[in-house]
CSV table of C-alpha atoms in Angstrom, one decimal:
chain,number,residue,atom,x,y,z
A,373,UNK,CA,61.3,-1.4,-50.4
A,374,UNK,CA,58.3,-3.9,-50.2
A,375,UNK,CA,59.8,-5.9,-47.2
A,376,UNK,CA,59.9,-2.0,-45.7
A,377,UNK,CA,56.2,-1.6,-46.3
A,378,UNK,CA,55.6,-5.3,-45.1
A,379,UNK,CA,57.2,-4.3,-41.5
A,380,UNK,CA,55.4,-0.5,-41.5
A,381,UNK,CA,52.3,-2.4,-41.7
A,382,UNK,CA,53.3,-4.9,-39.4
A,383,UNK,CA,54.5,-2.5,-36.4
A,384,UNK,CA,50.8,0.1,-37.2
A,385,UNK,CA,48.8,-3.0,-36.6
A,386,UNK,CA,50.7,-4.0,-33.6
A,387,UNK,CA,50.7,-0.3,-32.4
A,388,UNK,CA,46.7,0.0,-33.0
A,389,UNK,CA,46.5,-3.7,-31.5
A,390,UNK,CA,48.0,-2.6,-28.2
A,391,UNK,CA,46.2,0.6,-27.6
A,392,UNK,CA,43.2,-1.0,-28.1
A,393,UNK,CA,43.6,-3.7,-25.8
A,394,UNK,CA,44.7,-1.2,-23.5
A,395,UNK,CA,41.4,1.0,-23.4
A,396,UNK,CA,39.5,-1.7,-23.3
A,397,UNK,CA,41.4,-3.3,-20.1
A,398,UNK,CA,41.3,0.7,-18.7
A,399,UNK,CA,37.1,0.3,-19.3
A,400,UNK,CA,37.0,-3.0,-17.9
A,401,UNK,CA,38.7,-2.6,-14.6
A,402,UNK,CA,38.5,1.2,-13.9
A,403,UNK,CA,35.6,2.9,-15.8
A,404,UNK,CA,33.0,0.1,-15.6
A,405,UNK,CA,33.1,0.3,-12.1
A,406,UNK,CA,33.0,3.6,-11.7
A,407,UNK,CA,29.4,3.9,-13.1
A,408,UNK,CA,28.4,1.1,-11.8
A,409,UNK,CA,26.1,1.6,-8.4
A,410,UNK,CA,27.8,0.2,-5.5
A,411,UNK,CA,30.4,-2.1,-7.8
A,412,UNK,CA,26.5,-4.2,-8.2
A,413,UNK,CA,24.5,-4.8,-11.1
A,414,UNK,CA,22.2,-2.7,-11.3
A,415,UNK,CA,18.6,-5.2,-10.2
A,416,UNK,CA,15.1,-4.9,-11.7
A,417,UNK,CA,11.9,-4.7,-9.6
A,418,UNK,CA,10.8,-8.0,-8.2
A,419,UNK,CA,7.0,-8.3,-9.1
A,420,UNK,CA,4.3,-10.5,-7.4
A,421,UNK,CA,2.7,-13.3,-9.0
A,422,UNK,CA,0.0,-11.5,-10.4
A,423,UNK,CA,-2.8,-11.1,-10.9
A,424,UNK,CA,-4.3,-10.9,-7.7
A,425,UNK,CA,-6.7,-13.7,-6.7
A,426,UNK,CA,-8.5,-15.6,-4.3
A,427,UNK,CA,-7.3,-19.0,-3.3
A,428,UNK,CA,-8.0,-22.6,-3.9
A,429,UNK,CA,-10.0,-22.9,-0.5
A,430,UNK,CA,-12.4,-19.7,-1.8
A,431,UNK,CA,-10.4,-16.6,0.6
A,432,UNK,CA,-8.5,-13.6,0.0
A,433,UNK,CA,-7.1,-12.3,3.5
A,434,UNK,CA,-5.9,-8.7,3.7
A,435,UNK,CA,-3.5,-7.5,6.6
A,436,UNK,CA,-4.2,-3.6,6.9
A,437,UNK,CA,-1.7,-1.5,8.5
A,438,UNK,CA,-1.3,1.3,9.7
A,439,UNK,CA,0.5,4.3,11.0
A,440,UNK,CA,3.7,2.3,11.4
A,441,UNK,CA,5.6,5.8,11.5
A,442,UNK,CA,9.1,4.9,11.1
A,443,UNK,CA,12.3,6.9,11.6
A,444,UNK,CA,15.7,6.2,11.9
A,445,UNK,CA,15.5,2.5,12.9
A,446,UNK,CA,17.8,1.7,16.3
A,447,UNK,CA,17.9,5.8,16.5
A,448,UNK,CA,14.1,6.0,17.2
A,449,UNK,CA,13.0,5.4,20.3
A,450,UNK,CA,9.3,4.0,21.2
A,451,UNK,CA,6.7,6.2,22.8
A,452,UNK,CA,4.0,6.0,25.2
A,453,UNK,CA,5.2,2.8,26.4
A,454,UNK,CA,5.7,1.1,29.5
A,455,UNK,CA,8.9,2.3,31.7
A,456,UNK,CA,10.2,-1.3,32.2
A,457,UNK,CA,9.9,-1.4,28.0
A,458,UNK,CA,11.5,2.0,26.9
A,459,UNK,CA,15.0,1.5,27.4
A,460,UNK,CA,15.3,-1.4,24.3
A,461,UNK,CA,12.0,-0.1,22.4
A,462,UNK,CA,12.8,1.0,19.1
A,463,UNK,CA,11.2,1.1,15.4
A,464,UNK,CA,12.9,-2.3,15.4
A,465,UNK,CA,9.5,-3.7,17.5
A,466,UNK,CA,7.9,-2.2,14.6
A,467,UNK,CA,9.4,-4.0,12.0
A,468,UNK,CA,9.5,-6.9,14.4
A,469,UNK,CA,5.2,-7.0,14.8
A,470,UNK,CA,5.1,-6.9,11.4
A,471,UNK,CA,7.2,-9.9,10.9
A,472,UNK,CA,4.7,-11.9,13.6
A,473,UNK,CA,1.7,-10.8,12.1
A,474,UNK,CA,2.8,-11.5,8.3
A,475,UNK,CA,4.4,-15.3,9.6
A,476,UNK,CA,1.1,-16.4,11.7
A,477,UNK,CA,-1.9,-14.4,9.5
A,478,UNK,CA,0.1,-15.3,6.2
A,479,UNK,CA,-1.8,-12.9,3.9
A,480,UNK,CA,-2.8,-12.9,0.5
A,481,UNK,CA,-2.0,-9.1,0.2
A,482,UNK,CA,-0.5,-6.3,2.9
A,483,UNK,CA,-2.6,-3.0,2.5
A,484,UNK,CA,-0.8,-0.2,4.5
A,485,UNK,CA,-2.8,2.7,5.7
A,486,UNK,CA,-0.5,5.7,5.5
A,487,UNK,CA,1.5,7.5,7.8
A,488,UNK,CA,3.6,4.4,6.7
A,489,UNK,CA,7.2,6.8,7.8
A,490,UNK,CA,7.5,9.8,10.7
A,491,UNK,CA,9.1,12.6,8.1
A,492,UNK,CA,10.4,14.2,10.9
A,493,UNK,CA,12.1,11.7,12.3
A,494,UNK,CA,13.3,10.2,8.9
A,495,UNK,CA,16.9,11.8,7.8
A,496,UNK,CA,16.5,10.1,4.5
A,497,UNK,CA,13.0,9.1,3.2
A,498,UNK,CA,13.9,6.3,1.1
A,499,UNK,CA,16.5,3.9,3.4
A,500,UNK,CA,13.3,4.9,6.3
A,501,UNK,CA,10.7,3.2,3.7
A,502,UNK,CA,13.1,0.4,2.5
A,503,UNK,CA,13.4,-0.1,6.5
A,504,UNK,CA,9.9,0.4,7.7
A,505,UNK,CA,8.8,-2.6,4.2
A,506,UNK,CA,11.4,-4.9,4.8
A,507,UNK,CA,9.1,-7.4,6.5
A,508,UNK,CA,6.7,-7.2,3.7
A,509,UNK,CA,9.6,-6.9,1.0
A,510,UNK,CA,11.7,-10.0,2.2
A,511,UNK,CA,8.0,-11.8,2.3
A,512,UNK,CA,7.2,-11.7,-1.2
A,513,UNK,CA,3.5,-10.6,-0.5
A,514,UNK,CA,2.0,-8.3,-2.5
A,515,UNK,CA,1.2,-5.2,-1.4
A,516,UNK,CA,0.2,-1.3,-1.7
A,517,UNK,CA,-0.1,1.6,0.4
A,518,UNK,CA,-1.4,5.4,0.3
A,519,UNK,CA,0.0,8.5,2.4
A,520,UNK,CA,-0.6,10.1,5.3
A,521,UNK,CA,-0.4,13.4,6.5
A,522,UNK,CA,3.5,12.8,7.6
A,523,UNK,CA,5.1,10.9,5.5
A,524,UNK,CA,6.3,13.6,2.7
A,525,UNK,CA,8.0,15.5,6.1
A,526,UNK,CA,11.2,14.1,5.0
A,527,UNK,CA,13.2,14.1,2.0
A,528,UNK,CA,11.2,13.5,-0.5
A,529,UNK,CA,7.5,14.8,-2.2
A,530,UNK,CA,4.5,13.0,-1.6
A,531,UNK,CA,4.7,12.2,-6.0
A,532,UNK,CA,8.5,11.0,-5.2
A,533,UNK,CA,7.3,8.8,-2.6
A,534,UNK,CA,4.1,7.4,-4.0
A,535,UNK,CA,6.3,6.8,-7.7
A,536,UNK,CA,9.7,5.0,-5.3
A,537,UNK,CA,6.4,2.9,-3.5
A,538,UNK,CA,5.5,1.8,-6.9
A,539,UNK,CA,9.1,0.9,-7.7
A,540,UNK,CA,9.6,-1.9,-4.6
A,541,UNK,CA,9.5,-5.3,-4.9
A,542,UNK,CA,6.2,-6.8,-4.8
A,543,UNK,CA,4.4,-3.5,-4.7
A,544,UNK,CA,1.1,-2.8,-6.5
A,545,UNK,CA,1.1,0.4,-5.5
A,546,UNK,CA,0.3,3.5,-8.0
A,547,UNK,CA,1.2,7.2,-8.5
A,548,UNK,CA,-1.8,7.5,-10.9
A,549,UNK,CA,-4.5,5.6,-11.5
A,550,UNK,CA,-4.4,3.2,-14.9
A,551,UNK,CA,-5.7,3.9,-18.0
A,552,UNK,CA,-7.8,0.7,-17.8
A,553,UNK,CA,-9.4,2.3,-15.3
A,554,UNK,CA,-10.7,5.7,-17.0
A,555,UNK,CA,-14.0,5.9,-18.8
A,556,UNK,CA,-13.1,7.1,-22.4
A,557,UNK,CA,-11.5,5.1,-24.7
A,558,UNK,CA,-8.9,7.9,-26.1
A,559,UNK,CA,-5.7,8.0,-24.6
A,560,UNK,CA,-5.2,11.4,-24.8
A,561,UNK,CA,-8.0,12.0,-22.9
A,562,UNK,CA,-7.2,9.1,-20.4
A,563,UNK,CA,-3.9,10.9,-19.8
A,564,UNK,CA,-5.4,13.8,-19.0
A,565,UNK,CA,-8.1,12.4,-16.6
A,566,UNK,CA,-5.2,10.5,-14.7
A,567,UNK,CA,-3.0,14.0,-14.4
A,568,UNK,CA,-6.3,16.1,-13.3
A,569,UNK,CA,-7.0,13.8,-10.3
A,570,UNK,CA,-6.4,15.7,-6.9
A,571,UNK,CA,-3.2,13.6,-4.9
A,572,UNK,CA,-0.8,10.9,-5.5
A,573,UNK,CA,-2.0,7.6,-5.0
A,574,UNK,CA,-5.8,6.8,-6.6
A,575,UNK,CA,-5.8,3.7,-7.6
A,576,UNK,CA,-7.8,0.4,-7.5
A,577,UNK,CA,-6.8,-3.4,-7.3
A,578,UNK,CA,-8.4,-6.0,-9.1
A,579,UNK,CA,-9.1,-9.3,-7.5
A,580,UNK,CA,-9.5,-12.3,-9.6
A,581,UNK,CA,-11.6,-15.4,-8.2
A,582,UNK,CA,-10.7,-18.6,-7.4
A,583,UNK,CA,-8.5,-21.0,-9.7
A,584,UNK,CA,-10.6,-23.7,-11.6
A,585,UNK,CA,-13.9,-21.5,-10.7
A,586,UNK,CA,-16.4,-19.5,-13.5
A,587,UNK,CA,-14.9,-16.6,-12.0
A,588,UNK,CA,-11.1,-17.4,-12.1
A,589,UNK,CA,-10.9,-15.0,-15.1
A,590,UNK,CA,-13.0,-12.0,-14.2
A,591,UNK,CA,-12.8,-9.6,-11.2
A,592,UNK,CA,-15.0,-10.3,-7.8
A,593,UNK,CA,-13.4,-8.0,-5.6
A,594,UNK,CA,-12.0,-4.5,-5.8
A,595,UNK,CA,-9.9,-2.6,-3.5
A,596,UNK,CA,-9.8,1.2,-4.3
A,597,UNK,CA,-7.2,3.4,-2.5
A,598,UNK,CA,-7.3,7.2,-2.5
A,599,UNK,CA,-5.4,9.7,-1.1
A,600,UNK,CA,-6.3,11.8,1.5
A,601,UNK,CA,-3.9,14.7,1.9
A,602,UNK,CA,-2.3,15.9,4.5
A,603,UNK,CA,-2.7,19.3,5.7
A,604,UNK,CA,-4.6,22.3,4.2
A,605,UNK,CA,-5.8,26.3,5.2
A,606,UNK,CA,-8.7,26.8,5.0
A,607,UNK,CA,-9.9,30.5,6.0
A,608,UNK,CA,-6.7,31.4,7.5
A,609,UNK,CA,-7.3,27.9,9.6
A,610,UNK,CA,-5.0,24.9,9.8
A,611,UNK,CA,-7.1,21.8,9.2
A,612,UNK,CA,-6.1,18.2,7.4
A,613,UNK,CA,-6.7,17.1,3.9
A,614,UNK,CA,-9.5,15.8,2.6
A,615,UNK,CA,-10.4,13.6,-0.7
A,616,UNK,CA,-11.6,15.9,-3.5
A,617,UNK,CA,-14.7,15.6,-5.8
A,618,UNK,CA,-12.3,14.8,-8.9
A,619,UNK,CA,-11.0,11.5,-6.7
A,620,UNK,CA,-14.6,10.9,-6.4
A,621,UNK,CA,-16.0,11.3,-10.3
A,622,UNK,CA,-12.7,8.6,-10.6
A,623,UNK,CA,-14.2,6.3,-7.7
A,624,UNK,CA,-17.5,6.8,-9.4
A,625,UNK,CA,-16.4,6.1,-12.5
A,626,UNK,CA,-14.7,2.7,-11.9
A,627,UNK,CA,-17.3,1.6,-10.0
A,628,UNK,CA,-19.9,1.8,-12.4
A,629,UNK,CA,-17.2,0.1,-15.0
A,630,UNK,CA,-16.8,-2.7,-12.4
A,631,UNK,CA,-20.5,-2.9,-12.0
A,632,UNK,CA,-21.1,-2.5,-16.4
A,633,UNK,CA,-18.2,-5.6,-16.9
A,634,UNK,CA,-18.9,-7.6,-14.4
A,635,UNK,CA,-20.0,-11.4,-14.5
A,636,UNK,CA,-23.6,-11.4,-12.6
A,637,UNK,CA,-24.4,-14.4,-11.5
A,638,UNK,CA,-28.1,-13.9,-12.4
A,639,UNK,CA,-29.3,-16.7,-10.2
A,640,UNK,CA,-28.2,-15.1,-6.7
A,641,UNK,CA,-28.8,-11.6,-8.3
A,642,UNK,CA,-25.1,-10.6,-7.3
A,643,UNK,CA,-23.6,-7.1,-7.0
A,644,UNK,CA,-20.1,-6.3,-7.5
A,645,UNK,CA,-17.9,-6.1,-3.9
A,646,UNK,CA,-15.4,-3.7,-3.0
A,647,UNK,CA,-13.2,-1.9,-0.2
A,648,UNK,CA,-11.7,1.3,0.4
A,649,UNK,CA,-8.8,2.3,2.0
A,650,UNK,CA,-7.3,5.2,2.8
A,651,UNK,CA,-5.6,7.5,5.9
A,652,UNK,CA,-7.4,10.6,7.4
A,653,UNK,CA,-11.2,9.8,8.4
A,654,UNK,CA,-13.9,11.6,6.9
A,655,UNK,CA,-16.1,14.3,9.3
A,656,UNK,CA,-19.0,12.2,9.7
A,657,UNK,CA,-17.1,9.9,11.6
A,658,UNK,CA,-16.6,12.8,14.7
A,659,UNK,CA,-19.8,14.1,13.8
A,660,UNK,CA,-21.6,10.8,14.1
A,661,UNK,CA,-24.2,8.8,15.1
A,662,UNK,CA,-22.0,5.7,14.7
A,663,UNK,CA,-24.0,2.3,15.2
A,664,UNK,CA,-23.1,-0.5,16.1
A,665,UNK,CA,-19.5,0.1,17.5
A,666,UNK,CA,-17.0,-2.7,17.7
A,667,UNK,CA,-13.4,-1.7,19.1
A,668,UNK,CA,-12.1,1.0,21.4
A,669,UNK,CA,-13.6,4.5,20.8
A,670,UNK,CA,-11.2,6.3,23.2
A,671,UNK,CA,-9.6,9.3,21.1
A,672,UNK,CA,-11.1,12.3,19.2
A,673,UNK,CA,-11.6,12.2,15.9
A,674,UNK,CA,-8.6,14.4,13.9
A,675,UNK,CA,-10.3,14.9,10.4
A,676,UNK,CA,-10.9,18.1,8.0
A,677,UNK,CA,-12.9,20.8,8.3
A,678,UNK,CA,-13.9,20.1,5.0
A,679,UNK,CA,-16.8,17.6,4.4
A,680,UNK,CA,-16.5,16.8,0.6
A,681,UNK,CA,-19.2,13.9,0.6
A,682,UNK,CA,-17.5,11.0,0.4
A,683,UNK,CA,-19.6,9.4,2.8
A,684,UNK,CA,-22.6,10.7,0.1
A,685,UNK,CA,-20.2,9.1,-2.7
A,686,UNK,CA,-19.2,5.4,-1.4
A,687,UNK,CA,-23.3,5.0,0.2
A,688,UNK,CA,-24.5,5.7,-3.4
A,689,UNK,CA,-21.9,2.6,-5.0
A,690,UNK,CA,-23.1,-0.5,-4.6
A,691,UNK,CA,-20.2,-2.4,-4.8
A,692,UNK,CA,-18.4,-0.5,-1.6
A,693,UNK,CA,-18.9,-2.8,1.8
A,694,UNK,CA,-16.4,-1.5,4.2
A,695,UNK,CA,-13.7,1.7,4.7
A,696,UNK,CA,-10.5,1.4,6.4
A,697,UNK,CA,-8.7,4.2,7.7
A,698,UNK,CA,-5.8,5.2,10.0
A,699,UNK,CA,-4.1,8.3,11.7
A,700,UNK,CA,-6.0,7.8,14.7
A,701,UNK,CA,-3.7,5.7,16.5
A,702,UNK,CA,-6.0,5.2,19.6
A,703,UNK,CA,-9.2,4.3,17.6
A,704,UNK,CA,-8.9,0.5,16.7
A,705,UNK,CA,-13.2,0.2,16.2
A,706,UNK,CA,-15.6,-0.7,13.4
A,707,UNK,CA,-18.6,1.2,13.1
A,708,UNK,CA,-21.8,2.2,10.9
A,709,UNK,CA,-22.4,5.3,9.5
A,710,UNK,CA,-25.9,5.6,7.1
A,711,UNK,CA,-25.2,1.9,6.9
A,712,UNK,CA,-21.5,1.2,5.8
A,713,UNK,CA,-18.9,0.4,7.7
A,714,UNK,CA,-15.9,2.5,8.9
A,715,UNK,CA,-12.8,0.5,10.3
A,716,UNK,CA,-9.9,2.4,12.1
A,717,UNK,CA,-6.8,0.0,12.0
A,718,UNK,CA,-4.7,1.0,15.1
A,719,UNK,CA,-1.7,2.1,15.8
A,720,UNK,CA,1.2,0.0,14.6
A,721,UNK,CA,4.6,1.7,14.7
A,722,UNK,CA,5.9,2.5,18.4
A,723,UNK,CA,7.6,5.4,17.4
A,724,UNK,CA,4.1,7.1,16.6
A,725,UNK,CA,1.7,7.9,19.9
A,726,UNK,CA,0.1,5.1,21.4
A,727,UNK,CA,-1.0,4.7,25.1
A,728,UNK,CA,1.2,2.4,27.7
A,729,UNK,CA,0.0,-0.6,28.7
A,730,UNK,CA,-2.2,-0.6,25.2
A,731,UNK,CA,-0.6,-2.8,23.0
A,732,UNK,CA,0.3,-1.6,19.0
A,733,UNK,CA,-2.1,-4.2,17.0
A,734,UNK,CA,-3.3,-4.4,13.5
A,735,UNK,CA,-6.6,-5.8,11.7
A,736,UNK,CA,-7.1,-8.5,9.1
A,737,UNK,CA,-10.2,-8.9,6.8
A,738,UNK,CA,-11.1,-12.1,5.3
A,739,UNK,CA,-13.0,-12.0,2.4
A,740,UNK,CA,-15.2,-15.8,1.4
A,741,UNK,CA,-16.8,-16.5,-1.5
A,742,UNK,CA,-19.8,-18.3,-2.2
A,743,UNK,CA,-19.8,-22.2,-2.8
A,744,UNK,CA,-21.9,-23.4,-5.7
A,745,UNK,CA,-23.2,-27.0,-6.8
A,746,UNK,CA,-19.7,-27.8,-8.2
A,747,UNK,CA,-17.2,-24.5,-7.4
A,748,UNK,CA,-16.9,-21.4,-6.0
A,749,UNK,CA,-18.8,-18.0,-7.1
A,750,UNK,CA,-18.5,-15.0,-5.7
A,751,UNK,CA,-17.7,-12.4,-3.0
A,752,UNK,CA,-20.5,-13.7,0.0
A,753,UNK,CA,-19.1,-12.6,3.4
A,754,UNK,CA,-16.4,-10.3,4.6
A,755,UNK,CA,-15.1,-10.6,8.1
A,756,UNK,CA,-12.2,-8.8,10.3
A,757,UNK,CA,-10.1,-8.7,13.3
A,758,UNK,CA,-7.9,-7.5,15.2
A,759,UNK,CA,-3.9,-8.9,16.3
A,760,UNK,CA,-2.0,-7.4,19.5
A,761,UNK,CA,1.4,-7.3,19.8
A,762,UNK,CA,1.4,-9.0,23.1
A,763,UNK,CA,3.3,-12.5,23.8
A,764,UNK,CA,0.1,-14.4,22.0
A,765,UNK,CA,-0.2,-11.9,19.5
A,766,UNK,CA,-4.0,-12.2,20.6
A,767,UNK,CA,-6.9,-12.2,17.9
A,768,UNK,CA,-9.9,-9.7,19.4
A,769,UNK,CA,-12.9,-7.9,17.9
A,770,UNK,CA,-13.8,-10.8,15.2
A,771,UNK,CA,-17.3,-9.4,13.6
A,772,UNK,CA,-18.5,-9.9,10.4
A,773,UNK,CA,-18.7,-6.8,8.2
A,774,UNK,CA,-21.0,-8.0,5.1
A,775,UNK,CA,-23.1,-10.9,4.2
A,776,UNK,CA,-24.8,-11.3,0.9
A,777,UNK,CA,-27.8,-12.9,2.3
């Protein structure tokens, strides 16, 4: 009777053995693939080294582009092109110019301008954006971008797109801004700030000086990016976005926290330095007068009806030097309005209009800092130029933008 119990035991065990190996091979080899995306490991985001900061020579050089307007790749053919280049044109010279200019300016940071995908043209948003990035992606430059007016056409919601921007390698991109940059100190209240700010993609960029310098800890340059919109009614009339006044209490608000926590050098009395960058101009630009204009001024203004006074806004901070903007793809100039400058950067993407014969180009600015008796300070000049996409991939327009002296 014992030996029975012995071998009752003895066969349960086996029998509990065996179907537990067996669902655990049936996991292994069937389920486990099954959830698994694409029979791949599922990978994380690659980030950029970080944080942002100028380099060992004292420069930070930022490659702004914009209105690439991807599609569908191969599928998309170029417009306003020459005959003899139409019949192989594609998006591909898109990504292709983008490749150039990122291998021969070798920037710091990529700052694209909105407009970054053609929604109607894109049958899915996301493989478009992974498609129209992949020069920047496969770099491993950091780099952000805002909206434009088409590139929630598509599949997906200007939030959606602005939070899968965020989620790309090497991106520094935002859907909302971050708490450290609010003004109270409760985070129930900084949530609430962050969620009542018009648009997707307010943020700012912190820029750390150079290694080995005072400054290699603290902030000398910002880079604030708001969104612009894209199209509105206003009255019964069709008219584009524009940025509202809760984007610009946020703008104000960092910038007088920049200003309040930043490291003065006392002895060259020295302000805090920023940039702004963002898609559809601002009225005052068609309105004018615009002094001093550098560039081709060939194509009427397409802004909103609404003037919202940002031009009011960024002359009032004092850190704000320069504004870059797109959607304008025929407008590649630098200009003054009440004394700050506005910078189109020029149509990119060749699936987006252009004008045949006018090459697709982009701008670089440079930002130097100041040498002192034994390192470098801060922020003292800021410079920009242009790059065509034409066999030399020629440099044109160079001016200077901001000098501290």
């Amino acid at each position: 009777m014992g030996s029975q119990k012995v071998w009752i035991f003895i066969y349960s065990f086996l029998y509990l053995f065996f179907i537990a190996l067996f669902l655990h091979l049936v996991y292994l080899y069937i389920i486990s693939h099954t959830l698994s995306l694409n029979h791949q490991k599922i990978r994380l985001k690659k980030h950029p080294d970080f944080p942002l900061r100028f380099s060992y020579d004292g420069t930070f050089k930022i490659l702004q582009v914009a209105d690439m307007h991807y599609g569908n790749g191969l599928m998309s053919r170029c417009r306003d092109v020459l005959e003899a280049e139409f019949e192989k044109c594609s998006d591909i010279n898109t990504t292709l110019f983008l490749r150039r200019l990122i291998e021969v300016e070798k920037p710091d940071f990529v700052a694209f301008t909105g407009d970054n995908i053609f929604g109607t043209s894109s049958t899915d948003a996301a493989e478009s954006l992974f498609e129209a990035f992949r020069p920047v992606l496969e770099s491993g430059i950091p780099w952000a971008a805002v909206l434009g007016n088409h590139d929630q056409e598509s599949t997906m919601t200007r939030e959606e797109l602005m939070s899968f921007l965020s989620l790309m390698d090497y991106s520094l991109s935002q859907t909302f801004p971050s708490v450290e940059t609010t003004t109270t100190t409760d985070s129930a209240n900084n949530h609430s700030m962050m969620m009542d700010i018009d648009g997707y993609g307010n943020y700012n960029l912190r820029v750390l000086g150079a290694p080995g310098s005072p400054f290699a800890n603290s902030s000398v340059f910002n880079l604030y990016f708001l969104d612009s919109g894209d199209r509105a009614t206003v009255n019964g009339i069709r008219t584009y976005g524009w940025i509202k006044e809760s984007q610009l209490n946020w703008l104000r608000g960092v910038s007088n926290r920049f200003k309040a926590q930043k490291q003065v050098d006392a002895a060259s009395n020295t302000q805090p330095t920023a940039l702004v960058f963002f898609h559809i101009p601002i009225p005052e630009i068609r309105q004018g007068p615009i002094k001093e204009i550098v560039g081709t001024y060939s194509e009427y203004v397409a802004c909103s009806s609404v003037n919202s006074g940002v031009l009011k806004t960024l002359t009032s901070l004092e850190d704000v030097k320069a504004v870059f903007v797109g959607h304008d793809h025929t407008n590649d100039f630098c200009g003054k309005l009440d004394g700050l400058w506005f910078c189109y950067g020029g149509g990119s993407g060749y699936h987006g209009y252009g004008k045949a014969g006018w090459p697709r180009r982009a701008r670089v600015i440079l930002a130097e800092l100041g040498k002192g008796d034994n390192a470098w300070t801060v922020v003292e000049r800021i410079k920009t130029w242009k790059r065509l996409d034409d066999e030399k991939l020629s440099k044109i327009d160079e001016q200077v933008l901001w000098y501290s002296h």
